[in-house]
């Protein structure tokens, strides 16, 4: 199971990169990937290093971003030939940069998410956003709100980039827009528009949108279509309700006919069942990861790790390998959560 998920991640990156490069055939890279999947990291590095030195972008991307390769004895020997670990890190970072410059989507994503400086991240975000990479569009949209202190805020540009990312399926971009319109944060107050974006995020199966949507419905039921719909969102988000919203839910239940309450209960249950069963949604991916993790007796498995791995603005292949390889990743995830969701306006 573990190797299968890693294979899917690597294969997707390679397939995405293929149209953008004139490279050695994938068949030359495949033995190294197969060895990596089989756990023979030393032998994988022995194959991938010569390919990277010949300019293969996929090999450079894998070597620069895969934690197992970075820790392998083969890499240690290569570091020695370069003059030490620092020189090797510089070489790997340079390779990642050349792959990103050539349009490799995985490398672009990595440079946007964890470039060495804001200027570097911004450079690759602009390049990736222009090439249609949703994570780059989303990050650039956040930057254009002035979230990272980068020059004068440009809200119109920010909205345009976030809209593109949201329409491409980035639910966190939709939440960024929804919360800002709902609260008048960086954008003119437009609560109806904010609710529409949050509902769109729930359509994508992102439970992060449920709580702000429930709060909006509680403050003004007409925003979500009336008291029954307000109760529906409150009950859908009930696992995260504080005492204030729980009291609002009880008051709404008391004010509605029994059939309306039953419909709200059924809709809330159906939302969770459908989204958990749909692997195209963040919730579906999270639920599957948790299920597989607990089946494999991984004592580190928890909702936060699984959800962040499936949905937060961090390099997805890196996150997936961190989770799959059972490294101590919670600090990395926490940093991504602070850096990402706080910038999006989610509190």
Short mmCIF file of C-alpha atoms in Angstrom, two decimals:
data_model
loop_
_atom_site.label_atom_id
_atom_site.label_comp_id
_atom_site.label_asym_id
_atom_site.label_seq_id
_atom_site.Cartn_x
_atom_site.Cartn_y
_atom_site.Cartn_z
CA UNK A 1 0.00 0.00 0.00
CA UNK A 2 2.78 2.39 0.94
CA UNK A 3 4.74 1.77 -2.24
CA UNK A 4 1.62 2.00 -4.36
CA UNK A 5 0.83 5.53 -3.14
CA UNK A 6 4.39 6.68 -3.67
CA UNK A 7 4.34 5.18 -7.16
CA UNK A 8 1.19 7.15 -7.98
CA UNK A 9 2.76 10.38 -6.71
CA UNK A 10 5.97 9.93 -8.67
CA UNK A 11 4.22 8.78 -11.82
CA UNK A 12 1.89 11.78 -11.79
CA UNK A 13 4.85 14.16 -11.53
CA UNK A 14 6.64 12.43 -14.38
CA UNK A 15 3.57 12.41 -16.62
CA UNK A 16 2.92 16.07 -15.93
CA UNK A 17 6.48 16.97 -16.78
CA UNK A 18 6.73 14.93 -19.97
CA UNK A 19 5.17 17.42 -22.41
CA UNK A 20 7.38 20.24 -21.11
CA UNK A 21 10.78 18.74 -21.77
CA UNK A 22 13.01 17.01 -24.26
CA UNK A 23 14.58 14.45 -21.99
CA UNK A 24 16.04 11.01 -21.87
CA UNK A 25 13.28 8.41 -22.34
CA UNK A 26 11.20 7.58 -19.29
CA UNK A 27 12.44 4.00 -19.68
CA UNK A 28 15.91 5.20 -18.61
CA UNK A 29 14.50 6.76 -15.46
CA UNK A 30 12.12 3.94 -14.60
CA UNK A 31 14.72 1.51 -13.14
CA UNK A 32 15.72 4.15 -10.61
CA UNK A 33 12.09 4.82 -9.71
CA UNK A 34 11.43 1.09 -9.38
CA UNK A 35 14.41 0.68 -7.05
CA UNK A 36 13.27 3.63 -4.97
CA UNK A 37 9.80 2.12 -4.66
CA UNK A 38 11.37 -1.20 -3.65
CA UNK A 39 13.33 0.52 -0.87
CA UNK A 40 16.78 0.14 -2.46
CA UNK A 41 17.65 3.81 -2.18
CA UNK A 42 21.39 3.41 -2.74
CA UNK A 43 20.91 1.67 -6.07
CA UNK A 44 18.21 4.18 -7.04
CA UNK A 45 20.61 7.05 -6.42
CA UNK A 46 23.31 5.30 -8.45
CA UNK A 47 20.95 5.36 -11.44
CA UNK A 48 19.38 8.77 -10.88
CA UNK A 49 22.60 10.71 -10.25
CA UNK A 50 24.10 10.15 -13.73
CA UNK A 51 20.76 11.05 -15.29
CA UNK A 52 20.61 14.25 -13.27
CA UNK A 53 24.17 15.13 -14.27
CA UNK A 54 23.14 14.63 -17.91
CA UNK A 55 20.31 17.13 -17.39
CA UNK A 56 17.27 14.93 -16.83
CA UNK A 57 14.70 17.12 -15.07
CA UNK A 58 12.76 14.31 -13.43
CA UNK A 59 15.93 12.86 -11.92
CA UNK A 60 16.96 16.29 -10.63
CA UNK A 61 13.54 16.84 -9.15
CA UNK A 62 13.51 13.46 -7.40
CA UNK A 63 17.01 13.85 -6.02
CA UNK A 64 16.30 17.35 -4.72
CA UNK A 65 12.96 16.60 -3.06
CA UNK A 66 13.00 12.99 -1.88
CA UNK A 67 14.00 12.60 1.77
CA UNK A 68 15.04 8.97 1.36
CA UNK A 69 17.47 9.82 -1.43
CA UNK A 70 18.93 12.64 0.61
CA UNK A 71 19.71 10.27 3.45
CA UNK A 72 21.05 7.38 1.41
CA UNK A 73 24.63 6.13 1.63
CA UNK A 74 24.95 6.69 -2.09
CA UNK A 75 24.17 10.35 -1.56
CA UNK A 76 26.67 10.48 1.28
CA UNK A 77 29.37 9.24 -1.07
CA UNK A 78 28.35 11.80 -3.66
CA UNK A 79 28.53 14.52 -1.03
CA UNK A 80 32.07 13.48 -0.27
CA UNK A 81 33.06 13.87 -3.90
CA UNK A 82 31.59 17.37 -3.93
CA UNK A 83 33.36 18.52 -0.80
CA UNK A 84 30.75 17.99 1.89
CA UNK A 85 27.03 18.18 2.69
CA UNK A 86 26.71 21.94 2.15
CA UNK A 87 28.07 21.71 -1.39
CA UNK A 88 25.69 18.83 -2.08
CA UNK A 89 22.71 20.82 -0.80
CA UNK A 90 23.69 23.72 -3.04
CA UNK A 91 23.97 21.41 -6.03
CA UNK A 92 20.59 19.84 -5.35
CA UNK A 93 18.99 23.26 -4.94
CA UNK A 94 20.58 24.37 -8.20
CA UNK A 95 19.23 21.29 -9.94
CA UNK A 96 15.77 21.98 -8.57
CA UNK A 97 16.04 25.52 -9.89
CA UNK A 98 17.07 24.40 -13.38
CA UNK A 99 14.17 21.95 -13.45
CA UNK A 100 11.78 24.71 -12.39
CA UNK A 101 13.25 27.08 -14.98
CA UNK A 102 12.55 24.45 -17.64
CA UNK A 103 8.90 24.28 -16.55
CA UNK A 104 8.92 21.01 -14.58
CA UNK A 105 5.62 21.26 -12.61
CA UNK A 106 6.85 19.39 -9.53
CA UNK A 107 9.98 21.55 -9.32
CA UNK A 108 7.93 24.72 -9.82
CA UNK A 109 5.63 23.64 -7.00
CA UNK A 110 8.59 22.94 -4.73
CA UNK A 111 10.21 26.31 -5.46
CA UNK A 112 6.94 28.17 -4.87
CA UNK A 113 6.28 26.36 -1.61
CA UNK A 114 9.74 26.38 -0.08
CA UNK A 115 12.04 28.63 -2.07
CA UNK A 116 14.99 30.02 -0.16
CA UNK A 117 13.65 33.57 -0.16
CA UNK A 118 10.44 35.48 -0.81
CA UNK A 119 11.93 36.83 -4.04
CA UNK A 120 12.71 33.30 -5.22
CA UNK A 121 9.25 32.04 -4.36
CA UNK A 122 7.65 35.03 -6.07
CA UNK A 123 9.72 34.52 -9.22
CA UNK A 124 8.63 30.91 -9.57
CA UNK A 125 5.06 31.68 -8.50
CA UNK A 126 4.76 34.17 -11.36
CA UNK A 127 6.26 31.66 -13.76
CA UNK A 128 4.07 28.80 -12.53
CA UNK A 129 0.91 30.90 -12.37
CA UNK A 130 1.42 32.02 -15.95
CA UNK A 131 1.86 28.37 -16.95
CA UNK A 132 -1.44 27.46 -15.29
CA UNK A 133 -0.14 25.79 -12.11
CA UNK A 134 -2.97 26.17 -9.55
CA UNK A 135 -0.78 26.15 -6.44
CA UNK A 136 1.32 28.95 -7.93
CA UNK A 137 -1.79 30.92 -8.85
CA UNK A 138 -3.09 30.55 -5.31
CA UNK A 139 0.16 31.57 -3.64
CA UNK A 140 0.57 34.53 -5.97
CA UNK A 141 -2.97 35.61 -5.16
CA UNK A 142 -2.20 35.57 -1.45
CA UNK A 143 0.98 37.56 -2.03
CA UNK A 144 -0.93 40.15 -4.05
CA UNK A 145 -3.07 40.79 -0.99
CA UNK A 146 0.11 41.89 0.74
CA UNK A 147 0.07 38.88 3.07
CA UNK A 148 3.86 38.52 2.99
CA UNK A 149 4.66 42.23 3.08
CA UNK A 150 5.61 42.16 -0.60
CA UNK A 151 5.15 45.68 -1.96
CA UNK A 152 1.81 47.41 -2.39
CA UNK A 153 -1.26 45.20 -2.19
CA UNK A 154 -3.07 44.62 -5.48
CA UNK A 155 -6.49 43.16 -4.56
CA UNK A 156 -7.77 42.96 -8.14
CA UNK A 157 -4.77 40.85 -9.17
CA UNK A 158 -5.14 38.78 -6.01
CA UNK A 159 -8.79 37.99 -6.74
CA UNK A 160 -8.02 37.09 -10.36
CA UNK A 161 -5.29 34.59 -9.41
CA UNK A 162 -7.25 33.08 -6.53
CA UNK A 163 -10.31 32.69 -8.74
CA UNK A 164 -8.25 30.78 -11.32
CA UNK A 165 -6.83 28.51 -8.61
CA UNK A 166 -10.26 27.92 -7.06
CA UNK A 167 -11.82 27.10 -10.43
CA UNK A 168 -9.01 24.59 -10.95
CA UNK A 169 -10.08 22.82 -7.74
CA UNK A 170 -7.99 24.51 -5.04
CA UNK A 171 -10.54 24.67 -2.23
CA UNK A 172 -8.19 26.68 -0.02
CA UNK A 173 -8.19 29.43 -2.68
CA UNK A 174 -11.98 29.47 -2.58
CA UNK A 175 -11.88 29.73 1.21
CA UNK A 176 -9.37 32.57 0.97
CA UNK A 177 -11.81 34.52 -1.18
CA UNK A 178 -14.86 33.53 0.84
CA UNK A 179 -13.47 34.57 4.21
CA UNK A 180 -12.16 37.86 2.86
CA UNK A 181 -15.47 38.83 1.25
CA UNK A 182 -17.40 37.63 4.30
CA UNK A 183 -15.34 39.71 6.74
CA UNK A 184 -14.41 42.64 4.50
CA UNK A 185 -10.77 41.70 4.98
CA UNK A 186 -8.66 43.14 2.09
CA UNK A 187 -11.81 43.22 -0.07
CA UNK A 188 -15.07 45.19 0.02
CA UNK A 189 -17.57 43.55 2.37
CA UNK A 190 -19.83 41.26 0.32
CA UNK A 191 -21.24 38.56 2.56
CA UNK A 192 -23.35 36.94 -0.12
CA UNK A 193 -20.35 36.58 -2.40
CA UNK A 194 -18.28 35.26 0.50
CA UNK A 195 -20.87 32.59 1.29
CA UNK A 196 -20.97 31.53 -2.37
CA UNK A 197 -17.21 30.89 -2.34
CA UNK A 198 -17.42 28.97 0.93
CA UNK A 199 -20.24 26.79 -0.43
CA UNK A 200 -18.11 26.17 -3.51
CA UNK A 201 -15.29 25.01 -1.21
CA UNK A 202 -17.66 22.60 0.52
CA UNK A 203 -18.66 21.27 -2.92
CA UNK A 204 -14.97 20.44 -3.32
CA UNK A 205 -15.20 18.51 -0.05
CA UNK A 206 -13.16 20.83 2.14
CA UNK A 207 -14.35 20.71 5.77
CA UNK A 208 -12.31 23.84 6.55
CA UNK A 209 -15.09 25.87 4.94
CA UNK A 210 -17.82 24.49 7.19
CA UNK A 211 -17.15 26.53 10.31
CA UNK A 212 -17.06 30.01 8.68
CA UNK A 213 -20.13 29.02 6.66
CA UNK A 214 -21.96 27.91 9.81
CA UNK A 215 -21.05 31.17 11.53
CA UNK A 216 -22.35 33.17 8.58
CA UNK A 217 -25.64 31.25 8.58
CA UNK A 218 -26.02 31.76 12.33
CA UNK A 219 -25.50 35.52 12.10
CA UNK A 220 -27.87 35.88 9.14
CA UNK A 221 -29.81 32.77 7.98
CA UNK A 222 -30.84 34.53 4.77
CA UNK A 223 -27.22 34.39 3.59
CA UNK A 224 -27.44 30.61 3.23
CA UNK A 225 -31.08 30.34 2.15
CA UNK A 226 -33.00 30.41 5.42
CA UNK A 227 -33.11 28.88 8.87
CA UNK A 228 -33.27 25.28 7.68
CA UNK A 229 -30.12 25.73 5.59
CA UNK A 230 -28.44 27.53 8.49
CA UNK A 231 -29.22 24.53 10.71
CA UNK A 232 -27.95 22.19 7.99
CA UNK A 233 -24.53 23.90 7.91
CA UNK A 234 -24.37 24.04 11.69
CA UNK A 235 -25.08 20.31 11.91
CA UNK A 236 -22.61 19.54 9.12
CA UNK A 237 -19.92 21.44 11.03
CA UNK A 238 -21.03 20.15 14.41
CA UNK A 239 -17.75 18.36 15.20
CA UNK A 240 -16.08 21.79 15.33
CA UNK A 241 -18.79 23.85 17.03
CA UNK A 242 -18.04 25.84 20.13
CA UNK A 243 -20.64 26.42 22.81
CA UNK A 244 -21.97 29.58 21.14
CA UNK A 245 -22.73 27.89 17.82
CA UNK A 246 -24.01 24.77 19.55
CA UNK A 247 -26.53 26.99 21.39
CA UNK A 248 -27.51 28.57 18.07
CA UNK A 249 -28.08 25.11 16.62
CA UNK A 250 -30.36 24.18 19.52
CA UNK A 251 -32.32 27.41 19.08
CA UNK A 252 -32.77 26.78 15.37
CA UNK A 253 -33.91 23.22 16.02
CA UNK A 254 -36.51 24.48 18.48
CA UNK A 255 -37.78 27.07 15.98
CA UNK A 256 -38.23 24.65 13.04
CA UNK A 257 -40.80 21.98 12.27
CA UNK A 258 -39.74 18.40 12.94
CA UNK A 259 -39.58 17.58 9.22
CA UNK A 260 -37.24 20.52 8.58
CA UNK A 261 -34.95 19.42 11.39
CA UNK A 262 -34.93 15.86 10.02
CA UNK A 263 -34.04 17.13 6.54
CA UNK A 264 -31.17 19.19 7.97
CA UNK A 265 -29.90 16.16 9.86
CA UNK A 266 -30.12 13.98 6.76
CA UNK A 267 -28.38 16.57 4.56
CA UNK A 268 -25.54 16.91 7.06
CA UNK A 269 -25.07 13.15 7.21
CA UNK A 270 -25.23 12.81 3.43
CA UNK A 271 -22.61 15.54 2.96
CA UNK A 272 -20.08 13.67 5.07
CA UNK A 273 -20.87 10.31 3.52
CA UNK A 274 -20.60 11.54 -0.06
CA UNK A 275 -17.48 13.63 0.40
CA UNK A 276 -15.69 10.89 2.32
CA UNK A 277 -16.47 8.44 -0.45
CA UNK A 278 -15.21 10.77 -3.19
CA UNK A 279 -11.43 10.59 -3.61
CA UNK A 280 -11.46 13.73 -5.77
CA UNK A 281 -12.22 15.78 -2.63
CA UNK A 282 -9.89 16.79 0.17
CA UNK A 283 -12.13 15.04 2.68
CA UNK A 284 -12.20 11.84 0.63
CA UNK A 285 -8.41 11.76 0.35
CA UNK A 286 -8.06 12.49 4.04
CA UNK A 287 -10.46 9.76 5.06
CA UNK A 288 -8.71 7.22 2.82
CA UNK A 289 -5.29 8.16 4.20
CA UNK A 290 -6.53 7.79 7.75
CA UNK A 291 -8.14 4.45 7.01
CA UNK A 292 -5.01 3.06 5.39
CA UNK A 293 -2.78 4.47 8.12
CA UNK A 294 -4.75 2.89 10.94
CA UNK A 295 -4.99 -0.40 9.04
CA UNK A 296 -1.20 -0.39 8.86
CA UNK A 297 -0.94 0.33 12.63
CA UNK A 298 0.78 3.69 12.24
CA UNK A 299 0.55 5.23 15.67
CA UNK A 300 1.31 8.70 14.28
CA UNK A 301 -1.84 8.73 12.09
CA UNK A 302 -4.25 11.50 12.98
CA UNK A 303 -6.71 13.80 11.29
CA UNK A 304 -4.43 16.85 11.25
CA UNK A 305 -1.58 15.07 9.50
CA UNK A 306 -3.87 13.44 6.95
CA UNK A 307 -5.81 16.60 6.19
CA UNK A 308 -2.75 18.79 5.89
CA UNK A 309 -1.07 16.27 3.66
CA UNK A 310 -4.04 16.30 1.31
CA UNK A 311 -4.94 19.97 1.21
CA UNK A 312 -2.52 22.55 2.63
CA UNK A 313 -0.31 24.84 0.51
CA UNK A 314 2.87 22.78 0.82
CA UNK A 315 4.65 20.76 -1.85
CA UNK A 316 2.30 17.83 -2.28
CA UNK A 317 4.85 15.21 -3.36
CA UNK A 318 7.09 16.14 -0.42
CA UNK A 319 4.17 15.97 1.99
CA UNK A 320 3.07 12.63 0.63
CA UNK A 321 6.52 11.12 0.99
CA UNK A 322 6.89 12.54 4.50
CA UNK A 323 3.67 10.88 5.55
CA UNK A 324 4.32 7.64 3.68
CA UNK A 325 7.84 7.32 5.06
CA UNK A 326 6.69 7.99 8.63
CA UNK A 327 9.12 10.81 9.30
CA UNK A 328 8.56 13.29 12.08
CA UNK A 329 6.52 15.62 9.92
CA UNK A 330 4.19 17.39 12.34
CA UNK A 331 6.48 20.41 12.70
CA UNK A 332 6.66 20.76 8.94
CA UNK A 333 2.88 20.53 8.66
CA UNK A 334 2.35 23.03 11.47
CA UNK A 335 4.65 25.52 9.73
CA UNK A 336 2.70 25.08 6.51
CA UNK A 337 -0.57 25.59 8.33
CA UNK A 338 0.61 28.84 9.90
CA UNK A 339 2.20 30.11 6.73
CA UNK A 340 -0.69 29.10 4.51
CA UNK A 341 -4.03 29.35 6.28
CA UNK A 342 -3.17 32.49 8.26
CA UNK A 343 -2.17 34.18 5.03
CA UNK A 344 -5.48 33.12 3.48
CA UNK A 345 -7.35 34.95 6.22
CA UNK A 346 -8.61 31.79 7.95
CA UNK A 347 -8.41 32.24 11.72
#
